[in-house]
Each structure stands twice: as C-alpha cells, then as structure tokens.
Short mmCIF file of C-alpha atoms in Angstrom, two decimals:
data_model
loop_
_atom_site.label_atom_id
_atom_site.label_comp_id
_atom_site.label_asym_id
_atom_site.label_seq_id
_atom_site.Cartn_x
_atom_site.Cartn_y
_atom_site.Cartn_z
CA MET A 1 102.65 100.85 122.66
CA GLN A 2 104.91 102.19 124.46
CA ASN A 3 106.44 100.26 127.53
CA ILE A 4 107.85 101.06 130.80
CA SER A 5 109.99 97.91 131.12
CA ASN A 6 111.95 98.66 127.89
CA ARG A 7 113.13 101.53 125.75
CA TRP A 8 111.13 104.59 125.26
CA PRO A 9 111.79 106.17 121.64
CA TRP A 10 113.65 109.21 123.61
CA GLN A 11 115.25 107.00 126.22
CA ALA A 12 117.65 106.16 123.43
CA ALA A 13 117.91 109.48 121.73
CA GLY A 14 119.35 111.18 124.66
CA PHE A 15 116.56 111.95 127.10
CA VAL A 16 117.08 110.83 130.86
CA LEU A 17 114.14 109.13 132.21
CA VAL A 18 113.24 108.21 135.79
CA LEU A 19 110.94 105.66 136.34
CA CYS A 20 108.97 105.97 139.95
CA LEU A 21 107.00 102.92 140.58
CA SER A 22 105.27 103.31 143.76
CA ALA A 23 101.99 101.78 144.63
CA GLY A 24 101.77 100.78 140.85
CA ASN A 25 101.80 104.46 139.90
CA ILE A 26 104.44 105.36 136.78
CA ALA A 27 105.82 108.62 136.45
CA LEU A 28 107.87 109.88 133.74
CA ALA A 29 110.22 112.91 134.04
CA ALA A 30 112.22 113.78 130.72
CA GLU A 31 115.41 115.88 130.06
CA ASP A 32 116.06 117.08 126.71
CA ASP A 33 119.79 117.34 125.69
CA GLY A 34 118.94 118.24 122.47
CA GLN A 35 119.73 114.91 120.51
CA VAL A 36 115.74 114.19 119.24
CA LYS A 37 115.97 116.19 115.56
CA GLY A 38 112.60 117.73 114.86
CA ALA A 39 111.41 118.08 110.92
CA PRO A 40 113.39 120.39 108.91
CA ASP A 41 111.59 123.57 107.99
CA ARG A 42 109.30 122.85 104.72
CA ARG A 43 111.28 123.85 101.66
CA ALA A 44 109.56 125.74 98.75
CA ASP A 45 109.08 123.08 96.50
CA GLU A 46 107.10 121.37 99.12
CA GLY A 47 103.72 121.56 98.71
CA GLN A 48 101.51 124.30 96.91
CA GLY A 49 99.21 126.87 98.22
CA PRO A 50 97.21 127.47 99.76
CA PHE A 51 95.47 129.52 97.45
CA ASP A 52 92.92 132.24 97.35
CA ARG A 53 90.51 130.03 95.36
CA MET A 54 91.38 125.96 94.58
CA ILE A 55 88.71 123.99 92.62
CA ILE A 56 89.27 120.79 92.71
CA ARG A 57 87.16 119.51 89.79
CA GLY A 58 85.38 116.89 88.68
CA ALA A 59 85.67 114.37 91.68
CA THR A 60 83.55 111.58 93.41
CA LEU A 61 83.26 112.45 96.97
CA ILE A 62 83.37 110.27 99.73
CA ASP A 63 82.40 113.03 102.49
CA GLY A 64 83.63 110.77 105.60
CA SER A 65 80.24 110.96 107.33
CA GLY A 66 78.76 108.06 106.38
CA ALA A 67 76.91 109.09 103.50
CA PRO A 68 77.47 107.41 99.97
CA PRO A 69 79.88 108.38 97.12
CA ARG A 70 78.74 111.40 94.78
CA GLY A 71 80.09 112.98 91.91
CA PRO A 72 81.12 114.61 89.93
CA VAL A 73 81.29 117.55 92.17
CA ASP A 74 83.47 120.50 92.31
CA ILE A 75 84.97 121.49 95.43
CA VAL A 76 85.76 125.04 96.12
CA VAL A 77 88.53 126.29 99.09
CA GLU A 78 89.25 129.33 99.71
CA GLY A 79 92.95 129.78 101.95
CA ASN A 80 92.28 126.84 103.92
CA ARG A 81 88.46 125.99 104.17
CA ILE A 82 85.90 124.31 101.94
CA VAL A 83 83.23 127.13 100.81
CA SER A 84 81.67 125.05 98.45
CA ILE A 85 80.61 121.80 96.98
CA ASP A 86 78.84 121.98 93.91
CA ASN A 87 77.24 118.77 91.99
CA VAL A 88 78.33 119.47 88.29
CA GLY A 89 76.66 116.19 86.71
CA VAL A 90 75.80 112.60 86.68
CA PRO A 91 78.25 110.06 85.90
CA HIS A 92 79.00 108.85 82.22
CA VAL A 93 77.48 111.86 80.75
CA PRO A 94 80.17 114.41 79.90
CA ILE A 95 79.99 117.56 82.59
CA ASP A 96 78.32 120.84 80.91
CA GLU A 97 80.56 123.84 81.83
CA ASN A 98 77.90 126.23 81.99
CA GLY A 99 77.46 126.93 85.62
CA ARG A 100 80.31 125.32 87.16
CA PRO A 101 82.19 127.28 89.78
CA GLY A 102 84.50 129.77 88.33
CA ASP A 103 87.40 132.28 89.10
CA ALA A 104 90.19 129.69 90.21
CA SER A 105 93.62 130.86 91.22
CA PHE A 106 94.59 127.17 90.95
CA GLU A 107 92.66 124.31 89.52
CA LEU A 108 93.36 120.42 90.36
CA ASP A 109 92.15 117.86 87.95
CA ALA A 110 90.25 115.19 89.89
CA THR A 111 88.23 113.79 86.76
CA GLY A 112 87.70 110.18 87.74
CA SER A 113 89.56 110.32 91.25
CA TYR A 114 88.13 110.00 94.73
CA VAL A 115 88.28 112.69 97.16
CA MET A 116 87.85 111.77 100.89
CA PRO A 117 88.75 113.40 104.44
CA GLY A 118 92.10 113.75 105.51
CA PHE A 119 92.97 110.62 107.74
CA VAL A 120 93.04 111.14 111.59
CA ASN A 121 95.82 108.85 113.21
CA ASN A 122 94.79 108.55 116.95
CA HIS A 123 97.62 106.55 118.32
CA ILE A 124 101.00 107.70 117.39
CA HIS A 125 104.56 107.81 118.52
CA THR A 126 107.27 109.79 116.34
CA GLY A 127 110.19 107.63 116.91
CA GLY A 128 113.81 108.91 118.25
CA MET A 129 116.72 106.91 118.44
CA PRO A 130 117.63 104.40 117.77
CA LYS A 131 114.91 103.52 115.56
CA ALA A 132 113.84 106.49 113.68
CA PRO A 133 115.85 109.40 114.56
CA GLU A 134 114.44 112.17 112.38
CA ALA A 135 110.93 112.99 112.82
CA GLU A 136 110.58 113.95 108.97
CA TYR A 137 110.46 110.30 108.17
CA PRO A 138 107.25 109.41 110.08
CA TYR A 139 106.05 112.73 109.29
CA LYS A 140 106.23 112.23 105.85
CA LEU A 141 105.13 108.45 105.76
CA TRP A 142 101.95 109.52 107.38
CA MET A 143 101.32 112.42 105.14
CA ALA A 144 101.95 110.06 101.83
CA HIS A 145 99.15 107.96 102.99
CA GLY A 146 96.82 110.86 103.67
CA ILE A 147 97.18 111.04 107.38
CA THR A 148 96.73 114.86 108.04
CA THR A 149 95.94 114.38 111.96
CA ILE A 150 97.90 112.72 114.35
CA ARG A 151 97.15 112.06 118.29
CA GLY A 152 100.72 112.11 119.86
CA VAL A 153 99.99 109.64 122.93
CA SER A 154 102.78 110.96 123.39
CA ALA A 155 104.72 111.93 120.15
CA GLY A 156 107.83 112.85 122.10
CA PRO A 157 108.76 114.53 125.10
CA LEU A 158 106.01 117.30 126.22
CA ASN A 159 107.96 120.82 125.35
CA TRP A 160 109.12 119.11 122.22
CA THR A 161 105.99 118.04 120.67
CA LEU A 162 104.54 121.41 121.60
CA ASN A 163 107.03 122.61 119.39
CA GLU A 164 106.53 120.36 116.94
CA ARG A 165 102.91 120.92 116.86
CA ALA A 166 102.97 124.85 116.60
CA ARG A 167 105.41 124.22 113.62
CA SER A 168 103.00 121.98 112.02
CA ALA A 169 99.82 124.29 112.87
CA SER A 170 101.64 127.56 110.81
CA ASN A 171 102.85 124.63 108.19
CA GLU A 172 106.85 125.19 108.89
CA ILE A 173 106.65 121.90 108.52
CA VAL A 174 106.01 118.89 106.45
CA ALA A 175 103.85 117.22 108.99
CA PRO A 176 100.29 116.20 110.17
CA ARG A 177 98.40 118.36 112.50
CA ILE A 178 99.67 117.13 115.77
CA PHE A 179 97.40 116.80 118.89
CA ALA A 180 99.38 116.30 122.34
CA TYR A 181 98.50 113.90 125.24
CA HIS A 182 101.03 112.99 127.58
CA VAL A 183 101.50 110.54 130.40
CA PRO A 184 100.71 112.10 134.24
CA GLY A 185 104.32 112.75 135.69
CA SER A 186 105.98 113.88 132.14
CA GLY A 187 107.29 117.19 131.18
CA GLU A 188 110.80 118.41 131.34
CA ASP A 189 109.60 121.22 133.16
CA TRP A 190 107.62 119.20 135.87
CA LYS A 191 109.41 119.68 139.38
CA GLY A 192 106.43 118.01 141.28
CA GLY A 193 107.52 114.39 140.96
CA ALA A 194 106.01 111.27 141.22
CA ILE A 195 102.07 110.92 140.52
CA THR A 196 101.14 108.87 143.78
CA THR A 197 98.06 110.73 145.23
CA PRO A 198 95.03 112.42 143.78
CA GLU A 199 96.24 115.91 145.02
CA LYS A 200 99.40 115.14 142.99
CA ALA A 201 97.55 113.76 139.93
CA ARG A 202 94.86 117.21 139.97
CA GLU A 203 98.30 119.35 140.60
CA TRP A 204 99.89 117.59 137.51
CA VAL A 205 96.59 118.16 134.90
CA ARG A 206 96.54 121.72 136.00
CA TRP A 207 100.27 122.45 135.37
CA ALA A 208 99.85 120.50 131.94
CA LYS A 209 96.79 122.29 130.88
CA LYS A 210 98.49 125.60 131.70
CA LYS A 211 101.51 124.02 129.31
CA GLY A 212 99.22 123.87 126.60
CA ILE A 213 98.26 119.61 126.00
CA ASP A 214 95.47 118.37 124.54
CA GLY A 215 94.53 115.56 127.09
CA ILE A 216 96.45 112.53 128.75
CA LYS A 217 97.70 108.93 128.40
CA ILE A 218 97.16 106.68 131.09
CA PHE A 219 98.91 102.80 131.48
CA ASN A 220 97.08 102.81 134.72
CA ASN A 221 97.63 104.12 138.27
CA PRO A 222 95.96 103.42 141.72
CA PRO A 223 92.14 103.53 141.35
CA ALA A 224 91.86 106.91 143.84
CA VAL A 225 94.98 108.60 141.72
CA LEU A 226 93.11 107.23 137.96
CA ALA A 227 89.79 108.85 139.37
CA ALA A 228 91.32 112.21 139.96
CA LEU A 229 93.06 112.32 136.88
CA LEU A 230 89.97 111.50 134.94
CA GLU A 231 87.88 114.12 136.76
CA GLU A 232 90.50 116.96 136.71
CA ALA A 233 91.15 116.16 132.76
CA ASN A 234 87.16 116.48 132.18
CA ALA A 235 87.06 119.40 134.28
CA SER A 236 89.93 120.87 132.10
CA GLY A 237 88.37 120.50 128.98
CA LEU A 238 91.36 117.51 128.47
CA GLY A 239 90.65 114.29 126.61
CA SER A 240 91.88 111.02 127.59
CA VAL A 241 92.84 107.67 126.49
CA ALA A 242 94.18 104.65 128.59
CA HIS A 243 96.39 101.70 127.81
CA LEU A 244 95.28 99.48 130.83
CA SER A 245 98.50 97.96 131.28
CA GLN A 246 98.55 94.32 132.60
CA LEU A 247 100.49 95.37 135.87
CA MET A 248 97.47 97.29 136.88
CA VAL A 249 94.37 96.05 135.34
CA ALA A 250 93.81 93.90 138.20
CA GLU A 251 92.84 96.99 139.91
CA THR A 252 90.86 98.71 137.19
CA ASN A 253 89.75 97.39 133.86
CA ALA A 254 88.16 99.10 131.15
CA ARG A 255 84.59 98.96 132.44
CA GLN A 256 85.74 100.54 135.62
CA ALA A 257 87.94 103.33 133.87
CA VAL A 258 85.62 104.22 131.50
CA GLY A 259 82.94 104.56 134.85
CA MET A 260 85.38 106.98 136.26
CA GLY A 261 85.25 109.19 132.94
CA LEU A 262 87.81 107.73 130.47
CA GLY A 263 87.06 108.70 126.82
CA THR A 264 88.85 106.04 124.82
CA VAL A 265 90.03 102.84 125.55
CA THR A 266 93.06 101.98 123.54
CA HIS A 267 94.28 98.56 122.48
CA PHE A 268 92.89 95.50 124.33
CA TYR A 269 93.97 96.10 127.70
CA GLY A 270 91.36 96.04 129.95
CA LEU A 271 88.54 94.92 127.58
CA PHE A 272 88.87 90.99 127.72
CA GLU A 273 89.40 91.67 132.00
CA SER A 274 85.97 93.17 131.87
CA MET A 275 84.37 89.99 130.43
CA TYR A 276 85.98 87.12 132.25
CA LYS A 277 83.69 84.04 133.15
CA ASP A 278 85.29 81.95 136.02
CA HIS A 279 88.05 84.49 136.65
CA ASP A 280 88.91 87.62 138.20
CA LEU A 281 92.53 87.80 137.14
CA GLN A 282 94.18 85.98 134.19
CA PRO A 283 95.62 82.80 134.97
CA TRP A 284 98.97 83.22 134.40
CA PRO A 285 101.62 80.45 133.94
CA ASP A 286 103.59 79.56 137.38
CA ASP A 287 106.80 80.45 135.84
CA PHE A 288 105.44 83.56 134.10
CA ASN A 289 107.28 86.96 133.89
CA TYR A 290 106.11 90.19 132.36
CA ASN A 291 109.56 91.59 131.62
CA ASP A 292 109.69 88.68 129.43
CA GLU A 293 107.66 90.18 126.86
CA GLN A 294 107.81 86.76 124.67
CA ALA A 295 105.95 85.43 127.45
CA ARG A 296 103.89 88.39 128.13
CA PHE A 297 102.76 88.86 124.32
CA SER A 298 102.22 85.21 124.00
CA GLN A 299 100.13 84.72 127.01
CA VAL A 300 97.81 87.70 126.76
CA ALA A 301 96.36 86.16 123.56
CA ARG A 302 95.46 83.11 125.50
CA GLN A 303 92.63 85.15 126.96
CA TRP A 304 90.02 84.64 124.04
CA ASN A 305 88.29 81.52 125.78
CA LEU A 306 88.08 83.36 129.35
CA VAL A 307 85.32 85.58 128.36
CA VAL A 308 81.77 85.32 127.89
CA GLU A 309 80.44 84.25 124.97
CA GLN A 310 79.46 86.83 122.06
CA GLY A 311 75.56 88.10 122.28
CA SER A 312 75.36 86.89 126.14
CA ASP A 313 73.75 89.09 128.65
CA GLU A 314 77.24 90.02 129.98
CA TRP A 315 78.78 90.42 126.49
CA ASN A 316 75.83 92.91 125.79
CA ASP A 317 75.54 94.85 129.04
CA LEU A 318 79.31 95.57 128.68
CA ILE A 319 78.40 96.97 125.37
CA ASP A 320 75.53 99.25 126.91
CA TYR A 321 77.78 100.50 129.70
CA PHE A 322 80.43 101.68 127.14
CA LEU A 323 77.62 103.20 125.22
CA GLU A 324 76.12 105.18 127.95
CA HIS A 325 79.30 106.64 128.81
CA ASN A 326 80.13 107.31 125.38
CA ALA A 327 83.18 105.35 125.58
CA VAL A 328 85.21 105.18 122.18
CA LEU A 329 87.15 101.78 121.17
CA ASP A 330 90.57 102.61 119.58
CA PRO A 331 91.85 99.00 118.97
CA THR A 332 95.20 99.88 116.89
CA MET A 333 94.78 95.54 115.94
CA THR A 334 97.49 96.53 113.18
CA ALA A 335 100.00 96.71 116.11
CA TYR A 336 99.94 93.28 117.22
CA LEU A 337 99.22 91.81 113.60
CA ALA A 338 102.55 89.70 113.56
CA GLY A 339 101.45 87.94 116.44
CA ARG A 340 99.39 85.90 114.21
CA ASP A 341 101.39 85.54 110.90
CA VAL A 342 105.24 86.69 112.04
CA MET A 343 106.62 85.73 108.53
CA ARG A 344 103.95 87.88 106.37
CA SER A 345 104.83 90.86 108.29
CA ARG A 346 108.76 90.15 107.88
CA GLN A 347 107.72 90.13 103.80
CA ALA A 348 105.62 92.91 103.82
CA ASP A 349 105.62 94.60 100.19
CA TRP A 350 106.90 97.89 101.84
CA ASN A 351 109.66 97.01 103.78
CA ASP A 352 112.96 97.20 101.71
CA LYS A 353 112.47 100.42 100.27
CA TYR A 354 110.75 102.10 102.95
CA THR A 355 112.04 100.89 106.19
CA LEU A 356 115.20 102.40 107.65
CA PRO A 357 117.78 99.48 108.41
CA SER A 358 117.84 101.33 111.78
CA LEU A 359 114.03 100.71 112.56
CA TRP A 360 114.58 97.32 110.69
CA ASP A 361 117.10 96.45 113.71
CA PHE A 362 114.72 97.29 115.91
CA TYR A 363 112.15 94.80 114.71
CA ALA A 364 114.87 92.19 114.82
CA PRO A 365 114.40 89.71 117.80
CA SER A 366 115.81 91.13 120.69
CA ARG A 367 115.67 91.02 124.73
CA VAL A 368 115.93 94.72 125.22
CA ASN A 369 113.72 96.68 122.12
CA HIS A 370 110.12 96.62 123.00
CA GLY A 371 108.06 94.90 120.66
CA ALA A 372 110.94 92.71 119.39
CA TYR A 373 109.59 89.81 121.11
CA PHE A 374 109.74 86.92 118.42
CA TYR A 375 112.57 85.12 120.42
CA ASP A 376 111.50 81.87 119.43
CA TRP A 377 107.75 82.32 118.41
CA THR A 378 105.58 79.33 117.66
CA THR A 379 102.67 77.74 115.78
CA ALA A 380 100.71 77.75 118.64
CA ASP A 381 101.33 81.44 119.81
CA GLU A 382 100.10 82.12 116.29
CA ILE A 383 96.99 79.99 116.57
CA ALA A 384 96.28 81.78 119.89
CA TRP A 385 96.71 84.95 118.03
CA LYS A 386 94.27 84.37 115.69
CA ALA A 387 91.67 82.95 117.86
CA PHE A 388 91.96 86.26 120.06
CA TYR A 389 91.70 88.28 117.14
CA ARG A 390 88.38 86.15 116.17
CA LYS A 391 86.86 87.33 119.44
CA TRP A 392 88.47 90.83 119.82
CA MET A 393 86.79 91.49 116.42
CA ASP A 394 83.50 90.23 117.08
CA PHE A 395 83.50 92.90 120.22
CA ILE A 396 84.75 95.69 117.88
CA ASP A 397 81.98 94.82 115.17
CA ASP A 398 79.35 94.55 118.13
CA TYR A 399 80.08 97.73 119.58
CA LYS A 400 79.72 99.82 116.05
CA ASP A 401 76.69 97.88 115.26
CA ALA A 402 75.19 98.95 118.40
CA GLY A 403 76.24 102.43 117.41
CA GLY A 404 79.26 102.85 119.36
CA ARG A 405 82.46 104.67 117.85
CA VAL A 406 85.62 102.77 117.37
CA THR A 407 88.16 104.45 115.39
CA VAL A 408 91.39 103.83 113.07
CA SER A 409 94.87 104.19 114.67
CA ALA A 410 98.17 102.29 114.22
CA ASP A 411 100.57 102.77 116.91
CA ALA A 412 103.68 102.56 114.60
CA ALA A 413 106.41 101.47 114.75
CA PHE A 414 106.78 98.65 117.18
CA ILE A 415 106.45 94.88 115.95
CA TYR A 416 106.83 95.00 112.43
CA ASN A 417 104.26 97.91 112.39
CA GLN A 418 105.51 100.27 110.04
CA TYR A 419 104.60 104.37 109.82
CA GLY A 420 101.74 104.96 107.60
CA PHE A 421 101.36 101.60 105.89
CA GLY A 422 100.27 100.06 109.08
CA TYR A 423 97.16 102.67 109.44
CA ILE A 424 95.91 101.55 106.18
CA GLU A 425 96.67 97.93 107.20
CA GLU A 426 94.31 98.85 110.21
CA MET A 427 91.77 99.84 108.07
CA GLU A 428 91.94 96.43 106.34
CA LEU A 429 91.35 94.71 109.74
CA MET A 430 88.61 96.95 110.35
CA GLN A 431 86.86 95.86 107.44
CA GLU A 432 87.81 92.18 108.78
CA ALA A 433 85.96 92.77 112.02
CA GLY A 434 82.79 92.94 110.22
CA LEU A 435 82.83 97.06 108.92
CA THR A 436 81.77 98.11 105.85
CA ALA A 437 84.41 99.95 103.58
CA LEU A 438 82.18 103.14 104.41
CA GLU A 439 82.39 102.64 107.78
CA VAL A 440 85.85 102.02 107.74
CA ILE A 441 86.40 105.51 106.19
CA ARG A 442 84.07 107.01 108.81
CA ALA A 443 86.39 105.13 111.47
CA ALA A 444 89.08 107.11 109.98
CA THR A 445 87.90 110.78 109.45
CA MET A 446 84.88 112.06 111.30
CA HIS A 447 84.78 109.70 114.42
CA PRO A 448 88.44 110.17 115.27
CA ALA A 449 88.23 113.97 114.53
CA GLN A 450 85.07 114.17 116.87
CA VAL A 451 86.83 112.57 119.85
CA LEU A 452 89.60 115.21 119.64
CA PHE A 453 87.36 118.10 119.80
CA GLU A 454 84.59 116.98 122.01
CA PRO A 455 86.48 117.28 125.72
CA ARG A 456 86.62 120.64 124.46
CA GLY A 457 82.85 121.31 124.08
CA GLU A 458 83.88 122.01 120.25
CA ALA A 459 82.54 120.93 116.97
CA ALA A 460 85.25 119.35 114.47
CA GLN A 461 87.02 121.35 112.31
CA PHE A 462 87.94 118.29 110.08
CA GLY A 463 87.12 114.51 109.37
CA VAL A 464 84.09 115.53 106.93
CA VAL A 465 84.12 116.98 103.82
CA ARG A 466 81.82 120.14 103.71
CA PRO A 467 81.47 124.00 103.61
CA GLY A 468 82.98 125.54 106.36
CA MET A 469 85.53 122.77 107.40
CA LEU A 470 89.50 122.64 107.00
CA ALA A 471 90.43 121.79 103.64
CA ASP A 472 92.12 118.65 104.41
CA LEU A 473 91.75 116.17 101.99
CA VAL A 474 92.84 113.09 100.25
CA VAL A 475 92.70 112.72 96.47
CA ILE A 476 93.08 109.02 95.01
CA ASP A 477 92.79 108.00 91.36
CA GLU A 478 91.38 104.37 92.68
CA ASN A 479 87.93 103.21 94.35
CA PRO A 480 88.85 102.63 98.11
CA LEU A 481 85.47 101.58 98.77
CA GLN A 482 86.17 98.83 96.05
CA ASN A 483 89.73 98.01 97.54
CA LEU A 484 91.14 99.33 100.65
CA LYS A 485 94.64 98.25 99.74
CA VAL A 486 94.77 100.97 96.92
CA LEU A 487 95.53 103.22 99.77
CA TYR A 488 98.79 101.55 100.68
CA GLY A 489 101.88 103.61 99.46
CA THR A 490 102.84 100.68 97.76
CA GLY A 491 99.45 100.46 95.83
CA ALA A 492 97.42 96.80 95.17
CA VAL A 493 98.45 94.57 92.41
CA ARG A 494 96.10 93.95 89.51
CA LEU A 495 96.04 91.96 86.48
CA ASN A 496 96.07 94.31 83.22
CA ASP A 497 93.72 92.26 80.90
CA GLU A 498 94.59 94.17 78.06
CA THR A 499 98.42 93.63 78.50
CA GLY A 500 98.01 90.34 80.23
CA LYS A 501 100.43 91.66 82.82
CA PRO A 502 100.21 92.56 86.55
CA GLU A 503 100.66 96.01 87.67
CA ARG A 504 100.44 98.37 90.68
CA VAL A 505 97.84 100.63 91.23
CA GLY A 506 96.44 103.35 93.72
CA GLY A 507 98.44 105.17 96.12
CA VAL A 508 97.43 108.24 97.50
CA LYS A 509 97.93 111.12 94.70
CA TYR A 510 97.63 113.74 96.66
CA THR A 511 97.26 114.80 100.37
CA ILE A 512 95.94 118.26 101.03
CA LYS A 513 96.30 119.93 104.38
CA ASP A 514 95.38 123.13 105.31
CA GLY A 515 94.76 123.86 101.64
CA ILE A 516 98.13 122.99 101.17
CA VAL A 517 98.35 120.56 98.35
CA TYR A 518 101.34 118.11 98.78
CA ASP A 519 102.14 115.34 96.06
CA ALA A 520 101.88 112.03 98.06
CA LYS A 521 104.21 110.23 95.66
CA GLN A 522 107.08 112.74 96.24
CA LEU A 523 106.65 112.20 99.87
CA LEU A 524 107.33 108.34 99.62
CA ARG A 525 109.91 109.47 96.96
CA ASP A 526 111.93 111.70 99.73
CA VAL A 527 111.43 108.64 102.40
CA GLU A 528 112.72 106.07 99.65
CA GLU A 529 115.77 108.46 99.63
CA MET A 530 115.99 108.91 103.56
CA VAL A 531 116.22 104.88 103.53
CA ASP A 532 118.76 104.61 100.71
CA LYS A 533 120.84 107.26 102.42
CA GLN A 534 120.87 104.66 105.59
CA LYS A 535 121.74 102.05 103.34
CA ARG A 536 124.49 103.53 101.67
CA GLU A 537 126.09 104.58 105.24
CA ARG A 538 125.79 100.98 106.21
CA GLY A 539 127.08 99.91 102.56
CA ILE A 540 124.18 97.77 102.37
CA THR A 541 121.89 97.70 99.49
CA VAL A 542 119.11 95.27 101.13
CA LEU A 543 117.77 94.80 104.36
CA PRO A 544 119.46 91.64 106.44
CA PRO A 545 117.27 88.68 106.47
CA TYR A 546 116.35 88.49 110.10
#
C-alpha cells in the first residue's frame, strides 16, 4: 500500500528520500539517520525453547496442504524441526498411553486444540514514524495472530531490513521470519542513481542480489525497464511482486507484466485493466487528479462495470494465461475494506485496546497521510466499492477453482487496516470470495510459503505440518474451520447457553516459531501496554472519535 505521492513509513522516521520520476520510472534512495527503532533483544522470559525433544500432545491437526483435519495426534519436534506426527487415537475415545512417543524434554498439552502451520503474510510494511515508531509493535501483533513469516515489500530501508531479518533468523528478537523484497533503485549503499534504462535495471538487481535481498517489489516501470528487471531477477533466483501503479498501468497491465515474468500480482491494479470491454484506459472524470486520494480511491472502484462478464471467453482466457505462467494473486482485500463501510472499520473491536494513538492519528482523514482519504466519503462511494469487491472476488475464486494460487496477505497499516487483525480479516474475505475455510488455511500457509522458495528453486521449508519441516506452528483451542473469527486476537462472541451470557472465545493460544513457544495472549498484553503507555503520555484513556 506504499505510495509515491505521500509519506513512506521511513520518510517521517528520519530517512531522506529522493524520488526520481523519469519516463515514469520511480527510483528511491534512503539514508538512515538512526531514527527508526528496530525490535529490542528478546528477553529471557519471552518464549520457551527450542527444546531437545518437544511433544505437542493430543492435537487435531490441520496440516496446511488442504488435507482434512485429523486427530488426536502427537507432534514431535526436535530443536526447530518436526520429526514425527503420530496418530494416537480416534475422536471420543480415551487415548491409550501405550505406544505414544516418549522421552520428551518438554510437553505441550494440546488436547482439544487445533494445530496448523504458522501463517505467512506476503505483503507487509513494518511502519515507522509517525504512526508506529517501534518495530516491536507490528512484530508482536503479527506473532500474536500466528503469523510466523512475513515478506517485506518493503519492510523498511534495505540495510535495516537485512539486519532485522538476521536478528529474527537467530531469534534474537520476537519477530516473524523476514523475507526482504525491495524497490528497484532503493538501498542506502546504492550509488547508481535512478533506474531509467534496462542496463541500469540489471545493474541494480545484480547489486541488490549481492546485498542479500530475496526479491523485488515493482510499482511499474517503462516496459523495457520492467522486462529487464524481471528477466534479471528471475535469472538471479529472486522473487517478484508488482503493485502496477495507476500512473503506469496504461503501459503495462497485469497480463503483460505476467508475460514478462512477474511472479505475483498484488492488490487489483492491472487486473481489471487486463479485462476492459470497451476501453483501453479507465475513463477518468475530466477534473480527476491522482494526487487527490479520495478521487483516486473512489474512482478506482468504478471500474467494476468496465470489465468483461464472468465466464466470458475473455475472462477465462486471462485465467488460462495466468495459469500458463504460474502467476500468483495476492489480493490484500482487507487493505481497501474500509472503502465499502468506513464506519464499521472505525468501530472495529480491536481499535481502542490495540491501536496506538499515533496510528489512529495517521488513519484520521488527512490530505497528507497515505490512505487517510475519507475527506467526504459518500454512500455512493461505498456502493461502488461493494460492486467492485463482488467482481474482484469472482475472479479470485474462479482463478482458485481453475488451479491458480491465491494467497492471504494484509498490507497493514493503512486505511484502518490493523497489523495482525487485518490478516484474519483477509481470511474472512477469502471465504466471502468463495474459498472454503480449508482452502483459506492453505492460502495462508502452504501456498505463500511456496511462493517464497520457488524463485530459488527450493522446496518450501515451512507452510505444511509434516516431518522434516521447520516447527512454525499455531495452536488454538477453537476450531477455525467452523469460524475463522476465532483467530482474531479479540476472539469471537459466542452465547454460553449454560450461563445465558455472551462470552469471548478463541484467539491464538500459542505461536511456535523455530521450535520456540510463544504465549500469544502475552504478546497481545505486551501490545496493550505499548498502547496504554502512549495514551498515558498523551493524557488520554480512549482514542479520539475521528
């Protein structure tokens, strides 16, 4: 959701940005002056493990592959790897202790609980001033919601991100695994200038590969430059994801970018433009100005009736073309959800307890802050977005039905889209689009994990619960297939028929990353304290009613 015309997260955090617009190319250089705060070192009381031999006992397993749940099982983890999964009984019958795996150095009782792979969020930005000044805040919100891997697109400045990635990999900090994707031309050490030619594009990709990035994030570039970036990235074993910006999509839509070798289409940009019926360009109003964000985001939804009909030859041809090129759709529907009901987003259950006042300020209507475009949001705007979502969801579901991969991501924190919570909201939107709950779990685990490893020519190391995989796991006491809402940190409201009173149920119980067991509820309490601290500093007890 980053945006070239307003603040980038690290711009306000003290990074000097140079934006070069030449032939539609966007080049970015950042200079660290030390004001972005990485996560603090992990304390001794944060997380238990890894253990020589941890046994998770009596769980019902949803393994992430799309296979149905099974259980009870005992899952044996040695160090940071799963070594065995043992069926130890059948439902409603006491487990026979004979023959269960033994010699545990640590046991986790998961009787009646569900175990899934750790979730993978392939579209994140860490934050920064002014909205979220400390990386600890989003990290703990992600981990509290079972997200054990994130793909920064980008997470922050290049050197900062690589340092945080290394600290997370060694578990020096409480944070998901980090994959580092960066925008061509970025990098504090890059001295080559703007990416304006194919030669310069290849030079930057080779330089960034040596720096150690995992992939590239493209907003769009002139076609020849874009083709060179993708060709060089693919040859270098780097992944690619593109937000095909409205400033550039007239030159390269999603179909054309995928044909050049793009791996992942994120958001919806370029997708609708690949299926126009009677237009080549979106017919903007005569007084349209892209830098007016309410105009931009209200008008983009009005594409919904410009595209071909679902099931038409043109619609199906685009699906077939994407399948032929193994393209991945990473929609981030939650990022735009406020557009179809802004009052609902302002009143979300988690706002007052878990949203920093500084982030709440960033969300408030503003001509400056990106995504704060509700200057005079109308019923007609929301109706247009609801129609847009129906068309968008139809394509997502049809692509999934045809065998294409769609992945769960969130793109927080803009437009009232909160870290962690927005990811679960995206799961619900996937189910609304037509995926079953089991397909949603696969879209949050196995499929996005594959996307991260395939550019390297490697098999995924997480994303499925099976022997040999890394021990990245989610443990929850409620059945997420029955109700995805139980995955929210705030849980789901359920009437207790014994007491006659409503109660909150669910929320992730444990998040396990690299064999280290984190109390997800404690992570949320840590976030709540960060929020309370900022409120005390401001002399407030509740968020302002923007």
